[in-house]
Amino acid sequence: MSKQSKFSQDDYWSRPVPSFGDSKASLLVVGLAPAAHGGNRTGRMFTGDSSGDWLMRAMFETGFANIPNSVSINDGLVLKNAYVTSVVKCAPPNNKPTYNEILNCATHLRKELSVLKGTLKVIVILGKIALDSYCNLTNNRGLKFRHGGIYSDGDERVLIVSYHPSKRNTNTGLLTWPMWIKIFKKAKSIIDNNPNQV
């Protein structure tokens, strides 16, 4: 994978990108894969790219992060009662993971769900591929992708579905800031036992 010119001096991480956050979190955010010049470059999910900017600003504004930015692995970001992961751990070519890549990485998400089982209340899932992968892994059938969709996953957890905050979605207006922040306000209200607040 070639470097972008603005990052030509950076040493890219270029290997599987680990998940991060609070291991006793109530909120789990599930993305698709590390961005080629974001997580794949910095070594941390949703770090150093516009998707990370959107995610951390929303998490900061709803109390799940201590700062509103995610620029490098050493920026001091700490997640509070939240954990961030992805369906695929390596940046896929053309940002389109294959079925085999998803299958190979499923064991990681399965372990993370097991670790978080005692505390997890809400899962925010970003994009249709992430939703389909999660449903296949957890044997949830019939859940349709729609932004703002809210489902029970049958294990006393609430799934909230959102468009991914990729440039393609945010630059075209498919995902606007009010739509996006509402997802995290809803997650926060459910965790705080105020599900009708938003």
XYZ file of N, CA and C in Angstrom:
594
model
N 0.846 -1.175 0.000
C 0.000 0.000 0.000
C 0.893 1.241 0.000
N 0.697 2.104 -0.967
C 1.558 3.280 -1.085
C 1.144 4.364 -0.093
N 2.120 5.145 0.333
C 1.872 6.230 1.274
C 1.279 7.433 0.552
N 0.470 8.191 1.278
C 0.039 9.478 0.753
C 1.201 10.447 0.910
N 1.313 11.416 -0.017
C 2.460 12.332 0.009
C 2.559 13.103 1.315
N 1.421 13.476 1.905
C 1.486 14.249 3.157
C 1.981 13.411 4.335
N 1.988 12.080 4.164
C 2.492 11.198 5.219
C 3.784 10.499 4.789
N 4.464 11.027 3.802
C 5.634 10.352 3.237
C 6.754 10.154 4.258
N 6.821 11.002 5.272
C 7.861 10.874 6.300
C 7.442 9.950 7.452
N 6.195 9.513 7.466
C 5.700 8.673 8.560
C 6.107 7.219 8.376
N 6.398 6.557 9.477
C 6.588 5.106 9.466
C 5.224 4.470 9.688
N 4.669 3.871 8.663
C 3.343 3.257 8.759
C 3.389 2.024 9.661
N 2.340 1.846 10.455
C 2.173 0.677 11.315
C 2.120 -0.584 10.449
N 1.249 -0.597 9.444
C 1.156 -1.636 8.401
C 1.112 -3.072 8.909
N 0.343 -3.312 9.935
C 0.074 -4.666 10.423
C -1.283 -4.655 11.124
N -1.762 -5.775 11.645
C -3.077 -5.751 12.287
C -3.158 -4.665 13.358
N -4.274 -3.925 13.333
C -4.462 -2.806 14.267
C -5.325 -3.274 15.425
N -4.817 -3.185 16.659
C -5.589 -3.662 17.802
C -6.753 -2.748 18.150
N -7.736 -3.320 18.786
C -8.840 -2.546 19.335
C -8.331 -1.806 20.568
N -9.132 -0.867 21.072
C -8.687 -0.162 22.279
C -9.869 0.378 23.062
N -9.607 0.665 24.340
C -10.637 1.254 25.191
C -10.710 0.582 26.539
N -11.853 0.763 27.188
C -12.119 0.276 28.538
C -12.593 -1.175 28.457
N -11.874 -2.090 29.092
C -12.228 -3.516 29.028
C -13.476 -3.849 29.844
N -14.033 -2.861 30.545
C -15.304 -3.054 31.266
C -16.346 -2.076 30.743
N -16.288 -1.818 29.459
C -17.129 -0.801 28.834
C -18.588 -1.211 28.734
N -19.457 -0.197 28.777
C -20.878 -0.386 28.491
C -21.181 -0.167 27.016
N -20.306 0.594 26.332
C -20.497 0.911 24.919
C -19.397 0.266 24.077
N -19.806 -0.413 23.023
C -18.876 -0.963 22.034
C -19.184 -0.327 20.681
N -18.166 0.205 20.025
C -18.305 0.744 18.673
C -17.598 -0.215 17.719
N -18.342 -0.698 16.713
C -17.799 -1.665 15.762
C -17.718 -1.022 14.380
N -16.500 -0.801 13.901
C -16.282 -0.274 12.565
C -15.990 -1.386 11.575
N -15.579 -1.004 10.378
C -15.315 -1.991 9.333
C -13.878 -2.494 9.366
N -12.919 -1.575 9.205
C -11.500 -1.953 9.105
C -10.656 -0.707 9.317
N -9.376 -0.871 9.649
C -8.501 0.301 9.758
C -8.395 1.023 8.412
N -8.406 2.340 8.464
C -8.238 3.123 7.238
C -6.788 3.031 6.776
N -6.589 3.025 5.471
C -5.244 2.864 4.905
C -4.259 3.895 5.421
N -4.715 5.142 5.567
C -3.815 6.207 6.019
C -4.228 6.760 7.380
N -5.094 6.008 8.068
C -5.503 6.320 9.433
C -4.903 5.287 10.377
N -5.727 4.319 10.784
C -5.253 3.283 11.698
C -4.082 2.478 11.173
N -4.072 2.204 9.877
C -2.964 1.457 9.281
C -1.650 2.237 9.375
N -1.747 3.560 9.415
C -0.559 4.411 9.529
C -0.177 4.623 10.993
N -1.174 4.901 11.847
C -0.894 5.312 13.229
C -0.814 4.155 14.212
N -1.442 3.030 13.875
C -1.435 1.885 14.781
C -2.572 1.885 15.782
N -3.554 2.769 15.595
C -4.726 2.774 16.479
C -5.990 3.013 15.652
N -7.032 2.267 15.953
C -8.308 2.409 15.253
C -8.789 3.858 15.273
N -9.404 4.291 14.174
C -10.019 5.615 14.088
C -9.082 6.718 14.575
N -7.852 6.675 14.096
C -6.848 7.660 14.513
C -6.112 8.184 13.291
N -6.079 9.512 13.172
C -5.332 10.127 12.094
C -6.083 10.273 10.791
N -7.420 10.166 10.840
C -8.213 10.362 9.628
C -9.539 11.033 9.980
N -10.300 11.393 8.968
C -11.539 12.145 9.205
C -12.594 11.311 9.940
N -12.630 10.006 9.703
C -13.581 9.156 10.431
C -13.297 9.190 11.921
N -12.012 9.152 12.263
C -11.624 9.248 13.665
C -11.985 10.599 14.258
N -11.848 11.668 13.461
C -12.241 12.998 13.934
C -13.724 13.021 14.300
N -14.543 12.467 13.428
C -15.984 12.442 13.704
C -16.304 11.573 14.914
N -15.688 10.395 14.972
C -15.993 9.478 16.071
C -15.587 10.059 17.418
N -14.363 10.562 17.528
C -13.913 11.035 18.835
C -14.594 12.323 19.266
N -14.938 13.179 18.308
C -15.691 14.375 18.695
C -17.041 13.989 19.292
N -17.728 13.032 18.665
C -19.023 12.576 19.186
C -18.867 11.893 20.537
N -17.821 11.079 20.683
C -17.615 10.379 21.950
C -17.222 11.356 23.062
N -16.455 12.369 22.715
C -16.098 13.406 23.692
C -17.349 14.172 24.128
N -18.178 14.558 23.172
C -19.364 15.353 23.491
C -20.389 14.571 24.308
N -20.332 13.248 24.268
C -21.273 12.434 25.036
C -20.610 11.749 26.241
N -19.371 12.152 26.549
C -18.730 11.689 27.777
C -17.976 10.382 27.685
N -17.760 9.862 26.470
C -17.058 8.577 26.320
C -15.565 8.731 26.033
N -15.083 9.945 25.842
C -13.659 10.188 25.568
C -13.220 11.451 26.285
N -11.943 11.497 26.661
C -11.436 12.643 27.435
C -11.021 13.818 26.568
N -10.813 13.593 25.266
C -10.471 14.671 24.339
C -11.242 14.457 23.034
N -11.452 15.514 22.240
C -12.273 15.388 21.036
C -11.505 15.012 19.776
N -10.219 14.703 19.906
C -9.405 14.406 18.729
C -8.710 13.059 18.875
N -8.377 12.482 17.722
C -7.653 11.214 17.686
C -6.641 11.304 16.551
N -5.460 11.821 16.876
C -4.489 12.112 15.822
C -3.279 11.186 15.807
N -2.889 10.672 16.978
C -1.751 9.753 17.039
C -1.901 8.850 18.252
N -1.129 7.796 18.257
C -1.219 6.826 19.349
C -0.733 7.413 20.678
N -0.023 8.541 20.601
C 0.516 9.188 21.807
C -0.169 10.511 22.130
N -1.411 10.685 21.693
C -2.086 11.977 21.878
C -2.790 12.132 23.221
N -2.764 11.106 24.066
C -3.397 11.192 25.383
C -4.862 10.811 25.409
N -5.389 10.329 24.289
C -6.798 9.928 24.242
C -7.057 8.744 25.166
N -8.101 8.864 25.968
C -8.545 7.777 26.847
C -10.051 7.637 26.675
N -10.505 6.439 26.391
C -11.938 6.186 26.307
C -12.485 5.860 27.680
N -13.684 6.357 27.952
C -14.327 6.164 29.245
C -15.604 5.357 29.054
N -15.633 4.161 29.618
C -16.794 3.277 29.528
C -17.121 2.927 28.073
N -16.099 2.927 27.228
C -16.293 2.632 25.804
C -15.105 1.849 25.258
N -15.362 1.073 24.222
C -14.353 0.242 23.578
C -14.587 0.321 22.074
N -13.527 0.436 21.305
C -13.618 0.578 19.851
C -12.920 -0.595 19.174
N -13.618 -1.210 18.235
C -13.058 -2.341 17.505
C -13.493 -2.263 16.041
N -13.116 -3.287 15.283
C -13.536 -3.362 13.884
C -13.706 -4.821 13.489
N -14.447 -5.019 12.420
C -14.697 -6.368 11.918
C -13.418 -6.974 11.351
N -12.644 -6.162 10.639
C -11.383 -6.596 10.038
C -10.251 -5.809 10.672
N -9.126 -6.457 10.935
C -8.038 -5.822 11.691
C -6.944 -5.209 10.821
N -6.913 -5.531 9.538
C -5.920 -4.957 8.625
C -6.634 -4.123 7.569
N -5.951 -3.106 7.065
C -6.542 -2.266 6.020
C -6.677 -3.081 4.736
N -7.910 -3.294 4.266
C -8.100 -4.101 3.049
C -7.873 -3.275 1.788
N -7.449 -3.902 0.700
C -7.306 -3.197 -0.574
C -8.625 -2.554 -0.993
N -8.553 -1.301 -1.423
C -9.738 -0.550 -1.864
C -10.828 -0.451 -0.799
N -10.439 -0.631 0.467
C -11.364 -0.531 1.594
C -12.542 -1.499 1.475
N -12.306 -2.644 0.825
C -13.359 -3.642 0.642
C -12.848 -4.997 1.123
N -13.104 -5.344 2.376
C -12.625 -6.640 2.877
C -13.346 -7.795 2.194
N -12.621 -8.871 1.996
C -13.212 -10.066 1.397
C -13.921 -10.884 2.471
N -14.722 -11.824 2.022
C -15.409 -12.723 2.951
C -14.392 -13.457 3.830
N -13.284 -13.915 3.234
C -12.273 -14.648 4.000
C -11.603 -13.778 5.048
N -11.352 -12.503 4.717
C -10.770 -11.597 5.709
C -11.713 -11.434 6.900
N -12.989 -11.240 6.613
C -13.979 -11.088 7.680
C -14.042 -12.348 8.524
N -14.049 -13.495 7.865
C -14.105 -14.776 8.577
C -12.867 -14.979 9.446
N -11.688 -14.668 8.899
C -10.442 -14.848 9.649
C -10.371 -13.961 10.880
N -10.958 -12.764 10.811
C -10.880 -11.826 11.935
C -12.019 -11.996 12.935
N -13.007 -12.821 12.592
C -14.191 -12.965 13.455
C -13.834 -13.447 14.851
N -12.789 -14.239 14.956
C -12.409 -14.759 16.268
C -12.047 -13.632 17.241
N -11.472 -12.541 16.719
C -11.106 -11.416 17.584
C -12.349 -10.738 18.149
N -13.319 -10.474 17.287
C -14.551 -9.836 17.751
C -15.302 -10.739 18.714
N -15.295 -12.028 18.446
C -15.953 -12.979 19.353
C -15.327 -12.919 20.746
N -13.993 -12.851 20.810
C -13.299 -12.772 22.107
C -13.618 -11.461 22.810
N -13.662 -10.376 22.033
C -13.960 -9.074 22.639
C -15.366 -9.045 23.225
N -16.321 -9.626 22.518
C -17.683 -9.700 23.040
C -17.724 -10.523 24.326
N -16.917 -11.563 24.378
C -16.852 -12.395 25.578
C -16.265 -11.617 26.760
N -15.197 -10.859 26.515
C -14.561 -10.068 27.581
C -15.520 -9.007 28.114
N -16.297 -8.399 27.217
C -17.196 -7.303 27.597
C -18.572 -7.783 28.062
N -18.802 -9.083 28.047
C -20.139 -9.631 28.275
C -20.802 -9.129 29.554
N -20.055 -8.996 30.615
C -20.649 -8.621 31.898
C -21.050 -7.160 32.013
N -20.517 -6.292 31.149
C -20.769 -4.860 31.282
C -21.420 -4.215 30.068
N -21.356 -4.879 28.933
C -21.798 -4.283 27.675
C -23.316 -4.093 27.632
N -23.738 -2.852 27.289
C -25.166 -2.540 27.178
C -25.569 -2.119 25.775
N -24.697 -1.386 25.095
C -25.035 -0.835 23.784
C -23.889 -1.089 22.813
N -24.249 -1.490 21.594
C -23.273 -1.669 20.522
C -23.673 -0.757 19.371
N -22.798 0.176 19.019
C -23.014 1.035 17.861
C -22.269 0.399 16.687
N -22.996 0.074 15.639
C -22.420 -0.624 14.492
C -22.404 0.318 13.291
N -21.218 0.467 12.691
C -21.008 1.441 11.630
C -20.979 0.782 10.255
N -22.074 0.881 9.552
C -22.135 0.387 8.182
C -22.767 -0.981 8.030
N -23.215 -1.258 6.811
C -23.921 -2.512 6.528
C -23.020 -3.739 6.636
N -21.795 -3.644 6.152
C -20.905 -4.815 6.226
C -20.633 -5.178 7.684
N -20.413 -4.162 8.519
C -20.179 -4.422 9.947
C -21.414 -5.042 10.587
N -22.601 -4.549 10.231
C -23.836 -5.122 10.784
C -23.997 -6.571 10.343
N -23.838 -6.832 9.057
C -23.988 -8.206 8.565
C -22.978 -9.145 9.220
N -21.757 -8.675 9.394
C -20.711 -9.500 10.020
C -21.040 -9.792 11.469
N -21.498 -8.756 12.192
C -21.878 -8.942 13.595
C -23.040 -9.938 13.701
N -24.035 -9.777 12.836
C -25.198 -10.668 12.872
C -24.808 -12.115 12.572
N -23.923 -12.323 11.606
C -23.458 -13.674 11.301
C -22.720 -14.279 12.482
N -21.913 -13.473 13.141
C -21.118 -13.949 14.273
C -21.989 -14.313 15.472
N -23.060 -13.548 15.692
C -23.888 -13.731 16.887
C -25.217 -14.428 16.593
N -25.369 -14.919 15.361
C -26.592 -15.626 14.962
C -27.853 -14.783 15.121
N -27.734 -13.492 14.858
C -28.900 -12.616 14.813
C -29.380 -12.574 13.367
N -30.603 -12.941 13.142
C -31.138 -12.999 11.788
C -32.199 -11.925 11.580
N -32.281 -11.447 10.358
C -33.369 -10.557 9.978
C -33.180 -9.098 10.330
N -32.002 -8.698 10.801
C -31.787 -7.288 11.114
C -31.411 -6.546 9.838
N -32.145 -5.517 9.521
C -31.929 -4.749 8.296
C -31.114 -3.502 8.595
N -30.229 -3.163 7.670
C -29.450 -1.943 7.845
C -30.305 -0.720 7.524
N -30.377 0.180 8.483
C -30.943 1.509 8.267
C -30.348 2.429 9.312
N -29.947 3.605 8.907
C -29.343 4.535 9.851
C -30.338 4.850 10.965
N -29.858 4.746 12.193
C -30.702 5.001 13.354
C -31.513 3.801 13.792
N -31.344 2.663 13.102
C -32.062 1.456 13.499
C -31.628 0.995 14.888
N -32.589 0.605 15.698
C -32.312 0.133 17.061
C -32.920 -1.249 17.210
N -32.083 -2.199 17.644
C -32.511 -3.580 17.779
C -32.019 -4.157 19.100
N -32.723 -5.193 19.560
C -32.208 -6.015 20.652
C -31.483 -7.187 20.020
N -30.319 -7.535 20.574
C -29.592 -8.657 19.969
C -29.877 -9.977 20.678
N -30.867 -9.973 21.576
C -31.252 -11.205 22.240
C -30.394 -11.550 23.438
N -29.424 -10.708 23.762
C -28.548 -10.969 24.901
C -28.532 -9.745 25.821
N -29.707 -9.090 25.918
C -29.884 -7.907 26.764
C -28.973 -6.753 26.360
N -28.571 -6.741 25.096
C -27.796 -5.625 24.559
C -28.606 -4.946 23.473
N -28.397 -3.648 23.340
C -29.087 -2.874 22.319
C -28.109 -2.561 21.195
N -28.527 -2.817 19.960
C -27.725 -2.463 18.791
C -28.284 -1.172 18.204
N -27.389 -0.225 17.939
C -27.763 0.996 17.239
C -26.947 1.036 15.950
N -27.632 1.161 14.831
C -26.984 1.082 13.529
C -26.813 2.484 12.948
N -25.641 2.725 12.371
C -25.359 4.038 11.787
C -24.604 3.881 10.479
N -24.744 4.888 9.630
C -23.806 5.007 8.526
C -22.410 5.174 9.105
N -21.418 4.695 8.404
C -20.029 4.896 8.801
C -19.657 6.360 8.535
N -18.864 6.984 9.426
C -18.492 8.389 9.212
C -17.329 8.559 8.235
N -17.393 7.836 7.132
C -16.358 7.949 6.102
C -16.538 9.268 5.352
N -15.469 9.726 4.706
C -15.573 10.953 3.906
C -16.655 10.835 2.848
N -16.772 9.663 2.259
C -17.778 9.466 1.216
C -19.180 9.766 1.751
N -19.440 9.383 3.005
C -20.763 9.616 3.593
C -20.925 11.027 4.145
N -19.870 11.567 4.758
C -19.997 12.892 5.372
C -19.889 14.014 4.345
N -19.048 13.842 3.341
C -18.898 14.889 2.324
C -20.117 15.000 1.409
N -20.827 13.909 1.240
C -22.016 13.926 0.374
C -23.283 14.291 1.140
N -23.187 14.369 2.468
C -24.370 14.685 3.266
C -25.244 13.486 3.569
N -24.810 12.292 3.164
C -25.563 11.096 3.538
C -25.595 10.968 5.061
N -24.479 11.326 5.694
C -24.405 11.378 7.147
C -24.067 12.809 7.555
N -24.972 13.445 8.282
C -24.744 14.805 8.775
C -24.385 14.743 10.256
N -23.816 15.849 10.757
C -23.452 15.866 12.176
C -24.663 15.654 13.093
N -25.799 16.314 12.877
C -26.956 16.045 13.753
C -27.381 14.579 13.752
N -27.346 13.936 12.572
C -27.677 12.510 12.504
C -26.687 11.684 13.314
N -25.411 12.046 13.216
C -24.334 11.295 13.848
C -24.352 11.446 15.369
N -24.430 12.676 15.851
C -24.367 12.882 17.299
C -25.591 12.276 17.979
N -26.703 12.227 17.274
C -27.915 11.617 17.839
C -27.691 10.146 18.169
N -26.897 9.447 17.363
C -26.586 8.040 17.627
C -25.921 7.888 18.999
N -24.957 8.746 19.283
C -24.210 8.619 20.542
C -24.985 9.158 21.732
N -25.826 10.142 21.496
C -26.710 10.603 22.572
C -27.698 9.515 22.945
N -28.189 8.796 21.950
C -29.104 7.683 22.218
C -28.388 6.582 22.985
N -27.173 6.239 22.572
C -26.399 5.219 23.286
C -26.197 5.624 24.743
N -25.831 6.871 24.956
C -25.598 7.373 26.315
C -26.875 7.309 27.152
N -27.998 7.683 26.550
C -29.253 7.678 27.300
C -29.666 6.264 27.694
N -29.416 5.289 26.823
C -29.738 3.891 27.155
C -28.838 3.399 28.285
N -27.554 3.694 28.191
C -26.613 3.278 29.234
C -26.958 3.907 30.564
N -27.417 5.163 30.524
C -27.790 5.874 31.754
C -29.204 5.574 32.193
N -29.848 4.613 31.529
C -31.216 4.211 31.846
C -32.238 5.314 31.629
N -32.000 6.146 30.616
C -32.968 7.157 30.207
C -33.269 6.972 28.719
N -33.811 5.824 28.310
C -33.925 5.501 26.884
C -34.806 6.448 26.082
N -35.686 7.199 26.740
C -36.577 8.108 26.012
C -36.063 9.537 25.981
N -34.843 9.750 26.461
C -34.287 11.103 26.558
C -34.035 11.722 25.198
N -33.668 10.934 24.186
C -33.345 11.483 22.863
C -34.522 11.260 21.913
